Coordinates of C-alpha atoms and ligand atoms in Angstrom, one line a residue:
M284 CA 5.5 -0.6 9.5
R285 CA 5.9 -2.3 5.9
R286 CA 5.7 -5.6 7.6
L287 CA 2.8 -4.7 9.3
L288 CA 0.7 -3.4 6.5
L289 CA 1.7 -6.6 4.5
W290 CA 0.5 -8.6 7.4
C291 CA -2.8 -6.8 7.2
A292 CA -2.9 -7.4 3.6
R293 CA -3.0 -11.2 4.4
N294 CA -5.6 -10.8 7.5
R295 CA -8.7 -12.3 6.4
W296 CA -10.5 -10.6 9.3
L297 CA -9.7 -7.3 8.6
G298 CA -10.0 -7.9 5.1
E299 CA -13.6 -8.5 5.7
R300 CA -14.0 -5.5 8.0
L301 CA -11.7 -2.4 6.8
P302 CA -13.2 -2.4 3.0
R303 CA -16.9 -1.5 4.7
L304 CA -15.4 2.0 6.5
R305 CA -16.2 4.8 4.4
F306 CA -12.9 6.5 5.2
V307 CA -11.0 3.8 3.7
R308 CA -13.3 3.4 0.6
R309 CA -12.5 7.3 0.1
A310 CA -8.8 6.7 0.5
V311 CA -8.6 3.9 -2.2
R312 CA -9.8 6.1 -4.9
R313 CA -6.2 7.6 -5.0
F314 CA -4.7 4.6 -6.6
M315 CA -7.9 3.2 -8.0
P316 CA -10.5 5.3 -10.5
G317 CA -13.6 3.1 -9.3
E318 CA -14.6 -0.3 -8.9
E319 CA -16.2 -1.0 -12.4
L320 CA -14.8 -1.3 -15.8
A321 CA -16.1 1.8 -17.0
A322 CA -14.2 3.7 -14.8
A323 CA -11.1 2.0 -15.9
L324 CA -12.1 2.7 -19.4
T325 CA -12.3 6.6 -18.6
A326 CA -9.3 6.4 -16.7
A327 CA -7.7 4.9 -20.1
E328 CA -8.9 7.1 -22.7
T329 CA -7.5 10.1 -20.1
Y330 CA -4.4 8.3 -20.5
R331 CA -4.6 7.8 -24.5
A332 CA -4.9 11.9 -24.6
R333 CA -1.7 12.0 -23.3
G334 CA 0.0 9.5 -25.1
I335 CA 0.0 6.9 -22.3
G336 CA -1.1 3.5 -22.7
S337 CA -3.2 1.4 -20.3
V338 CA -2.8 -2.1 -19.0
F339 CA -6.0 -3.3 -17.1
T340 CA -6.3 -5.3 -13.7
F341 CA -9.6 -6.7 -12.3
L342 CA -8.8 -7.1 -8.7
G343 CA -8.8 -10.3 -7.1
E344 CA -6.8 -13.5 -5.9
N345 CA -6.9 -16.6 -4.3
L346 CA -10.0 -18.0 -5.5
A347 CA -11.8 -20.5 -3.8
D348 CA -14.3 -21.2 -6.1
L349 CA -13.6 -22.4 -9.8
S350 CA -16.9 -21.1 -10.9
D351 CA -15.3 -17.7 -10.1
A352 CA -12.6 -18.5 -12.2
E353 CA -14.6 -18.8 -15.0
R354 CA -16.4 -15.5 -14.5
V355 CA -13.1 -13.4 -14.0
A356 CA -11.8 -15.1 -17.4
A357 CA -15.4 -14.0 -19.0
H358 CA -14.8 -10.7 -17.8
Y359 CA -11.1 -10.2 -19.2
R360 CA -12.7 -11.2 -22.4
E361 CA -15.3 -8.5 -22.3
V362 CA -12.4 -6.4 -21.3
L363 CA -10.5 -7.1 -24.1
D364 CA -13.3 -7.0 -26.8
V365 CA -14.3 -3.2 -25.3
V366 CA -10.6 -2.4 -25.4
S367 CA -10.3 -3.3 -28.8
T368 CA -13.4 -1.7 -30.2
R369 CA -12.6 1.3 -28.6
G370 CA -9.3 1.3 -30.0
L371 CA -7.6 1.9 -26.6
G372 CA -4.7 -0.7 -27.5
G373 CA -4.8 -1.9 -23.8
E374 CA -3.2 -4.9 -22.5
I375 CA -4.5 -7.1 -19.5
S376 CA -2.5 -8.4 -16.4
V377 CA -3.7 -11.4 -14.6
K378 CA -3.0 -13.2 -11.1
L379 CA -2.7 -16.9 -11.6
T380 CA -4.7 -17.5 -8.4
Q381 CA -7.6 -15.4 -9.6
L382 CA -7.9 -17.8 -12.4
G383 CA -8.0 -20.8 -10.2
L384 CA -4.1 -22.1 -9.8
D385 CA -4.6 -22.9 -6.2
I386 CA -7.9 -25.3 -6.7
D387 CA -6.8 -26.8 -10.4
P388 CA -3.8 -25.7 -12.3
E389 CA -4.7 -27.1 -15.3
V390 CA -8.2 -25.0 -15.3
A391 CA -6.1 -22.1 -14.7
F392 CA -3.8 -22.7 -17.7
A393 CA -6.9 -23.5 -19.9
H394 CA -8.4 -20.0 -18.7
F395 CA -5.0 -18.1 -19.5
D396 CA -4.6 -20.1 -22.9
G397 CA -7.9 -18.6 -24.1
L398 CA -7.4 -15.0 -22.7
A399 CA -4.1 -15.2 -24.8
R400 CA -5.8 -16.1 -27.6
H401 CA -8.7 -13.9 -27.4
A402 CA -6.0 -10.9 -26.8
A403 CA -3.6 -12.1 -30.0
E404 CA -7.2 -12.2 -32.1
R405 CA -7.3 -8.6 -30.9
R406 CA -3.7 -7.8 -31.4
T407 CA -2.8 -7.3 -28.0
W408 CA -1.1 -8.8 -24.9
A409 CA -1.9 -10.6 -21.9
W410 CA 0.1 -10.9 -19.0
I411 CA 0.9 -12.6 -15.8
D412 CA 1.3 -11.0 -12.6
M413 CA 3.5 -12.5 -10.0
E414 CA 2.4 -13.3 -6.5
G415 CA 4.2 -14.3 -3.1
S416 CA 7.5 -17.0 -3.1
A417 CA 5.5 -19.7 -2.5
Y418 CA 4.0 -19.3 -6.3
T419 CA 7.0 -18.2 -8.0
E420 CA 8.1 -21.6 -9.6
R421 CA 5.0 -22.6 -10.3
T422 CA 4.2 -19.1 -12.2
V423 CA 7.5 -19.7 -13.9
A424 CA 6.8 -23.1 -15.3
F425 CA 3.2 -21.9 -16.2
Y426 CA 4.9 -19.0 -18.4
E427 CA 7.4 -21.1 -20.0
R428 CA 4.2 -23.3 -21.3
T429 CA 2.2 -20.9 -22.2
R430 CA 4.9 -18.9 -24.2
A431 CA 5.2 -22.2 -26.2
A432 CA 2.2 -21.7 -27.5
H433 CA 1.6 -18.0 -27.9
E434 CA 3.7 -14.9 -28.7
N435 CA 1.7 -12.1 -26.9
V436 CA 2.2 -13.4 -23.3
G437 CA 4.4 -11.9 -20.9
L438 CA 5.7 -12.7 -17.3
C439 CA 6.2 -10.2 -14.1
L440 CA 9.4 -10.7 -12.6
Q441 CA 10.5 -9.7 -8.9
A442 CA 14.0 -8.0 -8.7
Y443 CA 14.0 -8.7 -4.8
L444 CA 14.0 -12.2 -5.2
H445 CA 17.3 -14.3 -5.2
R446 CA 16.6 -16.5 -7.8
T447 CA 15.1 -14.0 -10.8
P448 CA 18.7 -13.8 -12.4
A449 CA 18.3 -17.5 -12.9
D450 CA 14.8 -17.3 -14.1
V451 CA 15.8 -14.7 -16.5
Q452 CA 18.7 -16.9 -17.9
R453 CA 16.3 -19.8 -18.0
L454 CA 13.4 -17.9 -19.9
L455 CA 15.6 -15.8 -22.3
P456 CA 16.0 -18.6 -24.9
Q457 CA 12.4 -18.4 -25.5
H458 CA 12.8 -14.8 -26.1
P459 CA 10.3 -13.8 -23.2
A460 CA 8.4 -10.5 -22.2
V461 CA 9.2 -9.8 -19.0
R462 CA 7.8 -6.7 -16.8
L463 CA 10.4 -6.3 -13.9
V464 CA 9.2 -4.7 -10.5
K465 CA 11.0 -4.6 -7.3
G466 CA 8.3 -6.9 -5.5
A467 CA 5.3 -6.1 -3.2
Y468 CA 5.3 -9.1 -0.8
D469 CA 6.8 -9.7 2.7
E470 CA 9.4 -12.1 1.8
P471 CA 12.4 -13.7 4.0
A472 CA 16.0 -12.8 3.7
S473 CA 16.5 -16.4 2.5
V474 CA 14.2 -15.9 -0.4
A475 CA 14.5 -11.9 -1.2
H476 CA 17.0 -9.1 -1.0
R477 CA 15.6 -7.0 2.3
R478 CA 18.0 -3.7 1.6
R479 CA 16.5 -1.1 -0.5
S480 CA 20.0 -0.6 -2.1
D481 CA 20.3 -4.3 -3.0
V482 CA 16.9 -4.6 -4.4
D483 CA 17.7 -1.2 -6.8
A484 CA 21.1 -3.1 -7.6
A485 CA 19.4 -6.1 -8.8
F486 CA 16.8 -4.1 -10.7
L487 CA 19.5 -2.4 -12.6
A488 CA 21.6 -5.5 -13.5
L489 CA 18.4 -7.4 -14.8
S490 CA 17.7 -4.3 -16.8
T491 CA 20.8 -4.0 -18.6
Q492 CA 20.7 -7.7 -19.4
L493 CA 17.1 -7.7 -20.7
L494 CA 17.9 -4.8 -22.7
E495 CA 20.3 -6.0 -24.4
A496 CA 17.8 -8.7 -25.2
V497 CA 15.6 -6.1 -26.8
R498 CA 18.4 -4.6 -28.6
D499 CA 19.1 -8.2 -30.4
G500 CA 15.3 -8.4 -31.0
N501 CA 15.2 -11.5 -28.3
A502 CA 12.8 -10.1 -25.5
R503 CA 10.3 -7.0 -24.9
F504 CA 11.2 -5.6 -21.4
I505 CA 9.3 -3.1 -19.2
A506 CA 10.6 -1.5 -16.5
A507 CA 7.7 -1.3 -13.7
T508 CA 8.5 1.1 -11.1
H509 CA 8.0 4.6 -9.7
D510 CA 11.5 5.3 -9.0
T511 CA 12.6 7.6 -11.5
S512 CA 16.1 8.0 -10.6
L513 CA 16.4 4.2 -11.4
I514 CA 14.5 5.0 -15.1
A515 CA 17.0 7.4 -16.0
R516 CA 19.6 5.3 -15.4
I517 CA 17.9 2.2 -17.5
A518 CA 16.8 4.7 -20.0
G519 CA 20.6 5.8 -20.2
F520 CA 21.7 2.3 -20.7
G521 CA 19.2 1.6 -23.4
E522 CA 20.2 4.6 -25.2
A523 CA 23.9 3.8 -25.2
L524 CA 23.0 0.4 -26.7
G525 CA 21.2 2.2 -29.6
L526 CA 17.7 1.8 -28.4
D527 CA 15.1 4.3 -29.7
R528 CA 13.2 5.8 -26.8
K529 CA 10.2 4.2 -28.2
R530 CA 11.5 0.8 -27.3
I531 CA 12.7 1.6 -24.0
E532 CA 9.0 1.0 -22.0
V533 CA 8.3 2.1 -18.5
Q534 CA 5.1 1.1 -16.5
M535 CA 3.7 2.6 -13.1
L536 CA 0.4 2.2 -11.5
Y537 CA -2.5 4.6 -11.8
G538 CA -2.6 7.4 -9.2
I539 CA 1.0 7.4 -8.4
R540 CA 3.8 9.7 -9.9
T541 CA 1.4 11.2 -12.4
V542 CA 3.3 13.9 -13.4
E543 CA 6.4 11.4 -14.2
Q544 CA 4.2 9.5 -16.3
R545 CA 3.1 12.6 -18.7
R546 CA 7.0 13.8 -18.5
L547 CA 8.5 10.4 -19.9
A548 CA 5.6 9.9 -22.3
A549 CA 6.4 13.7 -23.7
E550 CA 10.1 12.6 -23.9
G551 CA 9.2 9.8 -26.2
F552 CA 9.4 6.9 -23.9
D553 CA 6.4 4.0 -24.4
V554 CA 4.7 4.3 -21.1
R555 CA 1.8 2.5 -19.9
G556 CA -0.5 2.9 -16.5
L557 CA -1.6 0.1 -15.1
I558 CA -5.5 0.5 -14.0
A559 CA -6.6 -1.7 -11.2
Y560 CA -10.4 -1.8 -10.4
G561 CA -13.2 -4.0 -8.9
T562 CA -14.8 -4.6 -5.4
A563 CA -11.7 -7.4 -4.3
W564 CA -9.0 -4.4 -3.8
Y565 CA -8.3 -4.8 0.2
P566 CA -5.0 -6.8 -0.1
W567 CA -4.1 -4.9 -3.2
Y568 CA -4.6 -1.6 -1.2
M569 CA -2.8 -2.8 2.0
R570 CA 0.1 -3.6 -0.8
R571 CA 0.4 -0.2 -2.1
L572 CA 0.2 1.4 1.5
A573 CA 3.4 -0.8 2.3
E574 CA 5.0 0.6 -0.3
R575 CA 4.7 4.1 1.2
P576 CA 3.7 3.8 4.7
A577 CA 3.4 7.9 4.1
N578 CA 0.2 6.6 2.3
V579 CA -1.4 5.7 5.7
V580 CA -1.2 9.4 6.5
F581 CA -3.5 10.2 3.6
A582 CA -5.8 7.5 4.5
L583 CA -6.3 8.5 7.9
R584 CA -6.8 12.3 6.7
Q585 CA -9.9 10.8 4.9
L586 CA -10.8 10.6 8.4
L587 CA -11.6 14.3 8.4
P588 CA -14.7 15.7 7.0
Ligands
FAD857 C1 3.0 -1.6 -13.5 C2 3.4 -2.2 -12.2 C3 3.0 -3.7 -11.8 C4 3.3 -4.4 -11.0 N1 3.1 -5.8 -10.6 C5 3.7 -6.6 -9.7 C6 3.5 -8.0 -9.5 O1 3.0 -8.4 -10.4 N2 4.1 -8.6 -8.5 C7 4.7 -7.7 -7.8 O2 4.8 -8.3 -6.6 N3 4.3 -6.4 -7.4 C8 4.2 -5.7 -8.6 N4 4.5 -4.2 -8.6 C9 4.7 -3.6 -7.5 C10 6.4 -3.6 -7.1 O3 7.0 -4.7 -6.9 C11 6.5 -2.3 -6.2 O4 6.1 -2.7 -4.8 C12 5.8 -1.1 -6.6 O5 6.4 -0.8 -7.8 C13 6.8 -0.1 -5.7 O6 8.3 0.0 -5.8 P1 8.9 1.0 -7.1 O7 9.7 0.1 -7.9 O8 7.8 2.2 -7.2 O9 10.1 1.8 -6.0 P2 9.8 2.4 -4.4 O10 11.7 2.4 -4.6 O11 9.2 1.6 -3.8 O12 9.4 4.0 -4.9 C14 9.8 4.6 -5.6 C15 9.3 6.2 -5.5 O13 8.0 6.0 -6.2 C16 6.9 6.5 -5.3 N5 6.0 5.5 -5.0 C17 6.3 4.1 -4.9 N6 5.2 3.2 -4.6 C18 4.3 4.0 -4.2 C19 3.2 4.0 -3.6 N7 2.3 2.5 -3.3 N8 2.4 5.2 -3.4 C20 3.0 6.5 -3.5 N9 3.9 6.7 -4.1 C21 4.8 5.6 -4.5 C22 7.5 7.2 -4.3 O14 7.7 8.4 -4.5 C23 9.0 6.3 -4.1 O15 9.9 7.2 -3.4 C24 4.1 -3.5 -10.0 C25 4.4 -2.2 -10.3 C26 3.8 -1.7 -11.0 C27 4.5 -0.3 -11.6

């Protein structure tokens, strides 16, 4: 089921048709406050009232036209401006293929560089999402280059990839900011762990290493998962290292495990919700369904009156 849904995520024919169906549009609202920035800002206000921070993602990937990349960069600059004016303290997280990486990597670099500077002037952070494994090396190298110029930039790494422990070693001398996730794409066994228990073990091992770097002041680390038993073990290790709860950062996606997000924030952990919005939600939404095929039942229920 997971592989089928991830295949659907990549299928252009379905991508043009499914988003037009009313029940699919209704179902996506579970993970997205709306298509407009205004809806995302309202969600961020609600988060703030609960002591939860926000990360904004304007959905889109694999652009085919560089003028769209300029439009995306301009939109993110606007997000940084509004978030700063409203005192929301929100960060942004961007896909490099949404900034034109497939067409002209230098243009993508210039756009991200501008966003990092814009974010720094507003005392916040710009993050790079991690896409499928065809992009991993380019994305890590891109991060090394941008990290050399900016303090306030972070990179998502995927625990399921066999190469990630080496990527962490490679980045540690640069004092990186790492958002660790399990990984959302359909990768072959030659590239990624396929058993859940192996992914969880890799996540934990990487987390312990990165938490030690946090303790030593050499990294920022975010455990981005909805797996609360994994979070409990990571938090336990962080506390055993002497880290204050405020220095143990957790991120989840908007609409998933909301009660747990609130509980962790109330317990004193640094929690952020990643709020995705925009019209280009199809592949992103299919990946959310693939993470928990029971969500398909929820989507189909939207067919009922
Ligand atoms: C802040 C954030 C940023 C991310 N950025 C990236 C990225 O840049 N690149 C990338 O490849 N992946 C990214 N991901 C997705 C990630 O790779 C996983 O696919 C996703 O988080 C599901 O795995 P999990 O860690 O929650 O653990 P799982 O073991 O999959 O889930 C643990 C529990 O959480 C709940 N849950 C998980 N997913 C869902 C869902 N979709 N719907 C309902 N309940 C669910 C279920 O109760 C499940 O039992 C991101 C995730 C987060 C939270």
